[in-house]
């Protein structure tokens, strides 16, 4: 039996698949060294007030400057890091770097950092964040944590406790990628979120019909009814910005108003807006 199975496996042997596995293992090994080798970089994407279109904060987005493969996007290494546990080290670096940068900005803009759901399995998550705030001197009100909406489906008691402890520190919590899963609507009121970021897939709806626009409008109203701050992300065109502005969302983010840029460029951008 085992023998015939072995032959079957041999028959479907696919060299490209084993290459992919090797590549992935190499990536994993490289990732373990990435922080120590200082290969990670942050970019900051400005977030704007929907009414005044002034910059009110920025989202920190991590990039990996791989010595051979060039700049890698978080989508291709964060999932790997979540699997092998390197996410904790990466996340510590991101948080500290984001807070240090925010301290160097001319005015009191806040900074937003993405948390991975696996970080909630860490018993010291809250202390870790508190320590970074103390070390950098950033006041907690200037830190926002973005948590993807699928967190609310996990062990809710433990998650809820951690979230309340984070709120007690004074940081803001926002539900990221809101609306990709309708079930999160029902959970929203049970968790201490301060805001929601409506997923950019909704902007495609806005291009299609008034009925779709009504759905987005209803989500914004519901958010406001729950006293939540509502951000729309992924605004890429003038037309989208106009549509979004006609809705009553609070904040906007997107390539059209401002793409993610280096810390130095963001600092300059902020200074230009305030100092001159
Ligand atoms: P996200 O939190 O939803 O971040 C927004 C993503 O959309 C970013 O991609 C950003 O560059 C992109 N984006 C912003 N405006 C536009 C636009 O107008 N059009 C389009 N098409 N895209 C836009 P990025 O930087 O590749 O990040 C992807 C995801 O990786 C993030 O999605 C976030 O979930 C995750 N991520 C990024 N940095 C970190 C981090 O430091 N820690 C963790 N755990 N996750 C991170
Ligand atoms: Mg985010
Ligand atoms: Mg998103």
XYZ file of C-alpha atoms and ligand atoms in Angstrom:
324
model
C 0.000 0.000 0.000
C 2.641 2.443 1.130
C 4.734 1.440 -1.803
C 2.042 2.141 -4.353
C 1.346 5.446 -2.676
C 5.015 6.253 -2.943
C 4.895 5.576 -6.656
C 1.876 7.782 -7.072
C 3.660 10.596 -5.341
C 6.658 10.066 -7.600
C 4.368 10.212 -10.630
C 3.035 13.616 -9.720
C 6.460 14.927 -8.728
C 6.620 18.533 -9.794
C 10.060 20.166 -9.736
C 8.570 23.644 -9.683
C 6.708 22.764 -6.496
C 9.878 21.689 -4.713
C 11.547 24.845 -5.938
C 8.738 26.849 -4.414
C 9.162 25.026 -1.117
C 12.916 25.705 -1.143
C 12.294 29.333 -1.976
C 9.827 29.648 0.837
C 12.248 28.039 3.317
C 14.976 30.416 2.208
C 12.585 33.354 2.647
C 11.741 32.132 6.139
C 15.403 31.876 7.107
C 16.152 35.308 5.673
C 13.179 36.753 7.546
C 14.596 35.546 10.874
C 17.643 37.741 10.205
C 15.816 40.716 8.704
C 15.406 42.738 11.897
C 18.982 42.128 13.103
C 20.322 43.020 9.667
C 18.261 46.210 9.665
C 16.503 45.316 6.426
C 13.054 46.499 7.516
C 11.856 50.009 6.724
C 8.699 51.902 7.514
C 6.702 54.088 5.207
C 4.039 56.480 6.368
C 0.799 57.049 4.510
C -0.971 60.253 5.501
C -4.589 60.180 6.639
C -6.694 63.244 5.935
C -9.645 64.957 7.498
C -12.479 64.432 5.000
C -13.779 68.000 5.367
C -10.627 70.124 5.512
C -8.334 67.652 3.720
C -5.618 68.492 6.221
C -3.259 65.736 7.405
C -4.272 64.439 10.809
C -2.108 61.361 11.138
C -0.310 58.574 9.343
C -0.410 54.812 9.041
C 2.925 53.024 9.450
C 3.436 50.353 6.763
C 6.396 47.984 6.895
C 8.594 47.028 3.907
C 11.402 44.509 3.708
C 14.460 45.594 1.740
C 15.689 42.110 0.844
C 19.333 42.103 -0.317
C 18.558 39.948 -3.384
C 14.846 40.205 -4.038
C 14.536 43.950 -3.606
C 11.679 45.655 -1.742
C 9.066 43.164 -0.558
C 5.533 44.158 0.410
C 4.097 43.117 3.788
C 1.529 40.905 2.078
C 4.307 38.515 1.029
C 6.162 38.255 4.352
C 3.757 39.082 7.209
C 1.836 35.793 6.706
C 5.177 33.898 6.831
C 6.193 35.809 9.960
C 2.835 34.997 11.586
C 3.425 31.324 10.948
C 6.983 31.060 12.261
C 6.622 33.534 15.120
C 9.012 36.193 13.779
C 5.985 38.517 13.732
C 6.626 39.392 17.402
C 10.116 40.673 16.688
C 8.960 42.523 13.558
C 6.058 44.012 15.407
C 8.232 45.248 18.292
C 10.471 46.955 15.764
C 7.537 48.509 13.852
C 5.891 49.837 16.993
C 9.067 51.387 18.391
C 10.080 52.865 15.029
C 6.590 54.303 14.446
C 6.491 55.932 17.890
C 10.027 57.370 17.575
C 9.087 58.895 14.237
C 5.850 60.359 15.564
C 7.862 62.030 18.331
C 9.971 63.779 15.673
C 7.013 65.342 13.830
C 6.410 69.051 14.165
C 2.899 68.763 15.534
C 0.741 66.363 17.440
C -0.291 64.093 14.580
C -1.126 60.558 15.623
C 0.389 57.394 14.237
C -1.441 54.228 13.355
C 0.137 50.763 13.589
C -1.294 47.491 12.253
C -1.531 44.650 14.738
C -1.588 41.063 13.587
C -4.306 38.868 15.161
C -1.640 36.409 16.406
C -0.221 39.162 18.616
C -3.292 38.801 20.779
C -2.007 35.370 21.767
C 0.859 37.111 23.517
C 0.151 37.545 27.206
C 2.443 40.587 27.400
C 0.971 42.538 24.457
C -0.348 45.353 26.651
C 2.839 45.708 28.741
C 4.914 45.658 25.579
C 2.968 48.569 24.101
C 3.076 50.430 27.394
C 6.860 49.979 27.518
C 7.304 51.394 24.001
C 5.180 54.414 24.907
C 7.299 55.018 28.004
C 10.590 54.545 26.163
C 9.684 56.854 23.298
C 7.700 59.368 25.345
C 4.780 59.310 22.902
C 1.497 60.029 24.616
C -0.927 57.135 24.308
C -3.629 59.287 22.673
C -1.357 59.673 19.674
C -1.175 55.941 19.021
C -3.870 54.077 17.128
C -3.850 50.313 16.696
C -5.480 48.857 13.594
C -6.891 45.398 14.056
C -8.370 43.417 11.175
C -12.022 42.633 11.571
C -11.571 38.842 11.725
C -10.170 39.204 15.256
C -13.716 39.397 16.604
C -14.377 35.825 15.564
C -11.626 34.420 17.766
C -11.689 33.645 21.492
C -13.805 36.634 22.358
C -13.368 36.744 26.168
C -9.574 36.919 26.036
C -9.591 39.332 23.095
C -12.119 41.561 24.813
C -10.029 41.709 28.001
C -6.880 42.594 26.059
C -8.727 45.258 24.112
C -10.104 46.816 27.286
C -6.601 46.856 28.791
C -5.295 48.574 25.672
C -8.090 51.144 25.916
C -7.146 51.716 29.547
C -3.643 52.675 28.384
C -5.271 55.453 26.381
C -4.537 54.185 22.861
C -7.210 54.174 20.174
C -8.444 50.999 18.526
C -9.704 50.824 15.005
C -11.223 47.947 13.061
C -9.331 47.577 9.800
C -10.681 46.244 6.482
C -14.191 46.708 7.781
C -16.957 45.231 5.633
C -15.073 42.406 3.955
C -17.078 40.116 6.208
C -20.630 41.174 7.011
C -20.748 39.163 10.225
C -18.428 41.715 11.825
C -21.312 44.218 11.740
C -23.027 42.361 14.548
C -19.888 42.148 16.681
C -18.927 45.774 16.330
C -20.963 47.075 19.256
C -19.593 44.423 21.643
C -15.977 45.528 21.276
C -14.384 48.798 22.437
C -13.423 50.150 19.014
C -13.006 53.886 18.471
C -13.195 53.715 14.710
C -13.627 51.648 11.587
C -11.695 51.713 8.355
C -14.016 50.777 5.539
C -12.220 48.417 3.178
C -11.104 49.843 -0.134
C -13.130 47.240 -2.022
C -16.134 49.457 -1.202
C -14.787 52.206 -3.418
C -15.305 49.953 -6.411
C -18.944 49.704 -5.414
C -19.160 53.487 -5.421
C -18.157 53.524 -9.082
C -21.053 51.270 -9.969
C -24.443 52.399 -8.827
C -26.461 54.547 -6.475
C -27.722 51.431 -4.745
C -24.162 50.555 -3.786
C -23.571 54.088 -2.642
C -26.573 53.686 -0.363
C -24.910 50.670 1.268
C -21.722 52.591 2.005
C -23.762 55.529 3.268
C -25.695 53.213 5.591
C -22.429 51.765 6.982
C -21.123 55.261 7.711
C -24.370 56.191 9.470
C -24.293 53.007 11.494
C -20.688 53.758 12.494
C -21.703 57.227 13.621
C -24.691 55.859 15.511
C -22.200 53.753 17.478
C -20.008 56.868 18.023
C -17.283 55.476 15.809
C -14.869 57.457 13.734
C -15.239 56.377 10.087
C -12.329 56.276 7.633
C -12.493 55.291 3.974
C -9.252 53.923 2.540
C -8.015 53.347 -0.991
C -9.148 56.602 -2.640
C -7.346 56.614 -5.998
C -9.148 59.156 -8.210
C -10.734 62.625 -8.150
C -14.110 61.047 -8.837
C -13.762 58.726 -5.852
C -12.726 61.596 -3.619
C -15.780 63.584 -4.727
C -18.123 60.671 -4.047
C -16.510 59.991 -0.686
C -16.714 63.660 0.290
C -20.426 63.722 -0.481
C -20.854 60.911 2.042
C -20.326 61.861 5.652
C -17.194 59.882 6.511
C -14.667 61.508 8.853
C -11.315 60.614 7.359
C -9.868 59.519 4.028
C -6.709 57.777 2.967
C -5.482 56.717 -0.465
C -2.977 57.005 -3.275
C -4.816 60.018 -4.735
C -4.347 62.235 -1.682
C -1.093 60.677 -0.514
C 0.729 57.379 -1.069
C 2.970 55.773 1.553
C 6.321 57.642 1.671
C 9.631 57.429 3.529
C 9.855 58.743 7.102
C 12.048 61.637 5.920
C 9.580 62.625 3.196
C 6.662 62.415 5.587
C 8.427 64.590 8.115
C 9.067 67.146 5.391
C 5.455 66.992 4.199
C 4.179 67.620 7.704
C 6.637 70.435 8.276
C 5.721 72.105 4.964
C 2.083 72.097 5.941
C 2.750 73.609 9.351
C 6.009 75.570 9.289
C 5.606 77.633 6.134
P -3.833 47.684 5.346
O -3.650 47.886 6.795
O -5.219 47.581 4.839
O -3.033 48.865 4.655
C -3.429 49.520 3.502
C -2.779 48.945 2.279
O -3.386 49.515 1.127
C -1.289 49.295 2.173
O -0.632 48.248 1.462
C -1.325 50.565 1.338
O -0.109 50.819 0.657
C -2.443 50.227 0.380
N -3.108 51.436 -0.148
C -3.229 52.640 0.439
N -3.901 53.507 -0.353
C -4.232 52.806 -1.466
C -4.942 53.162 -2.683
O -5.404 54.263 -2.887
N -5.088 52.166 -3.592
C -4.590 50.895 -3.402
N -4.774 49.998 -4.359
N -3.922 50.553 -2.275
C -3.749 51.490 -1.318
P 0.688 47.589 1.996
O 1.624 48.629 2.535
O 1.190 46.682 0.915
O 0.192 46.729 3.224
C -0.620 45.614 3.054
C -1.110 45.085 4.365
O -0.027 44.542 5.134
C -1.722 46.152 5.255
O -3.044 46.354 4.841
C -1.591 45.524 6.629
O -2.666 44.648 6.882
C -0.327 44.715 6.491
N 0.766 45.447 7.173
C 1.494 46.493 6.745
N 2.396 46.884 7.671
C 2.221 46.059 8.739
C 2.843 45.942 10.037
O 3.747 46.714 10.411
N 2.378 44.940 10.847
C 1.388 44.088 10.472
N 0.983 43.135 11.332
N 0.770 44.172 9.276
C 1.191 45.142 8.421
Mg -4.207 49.177 8.180
Mg -7.121 47.718 4.282
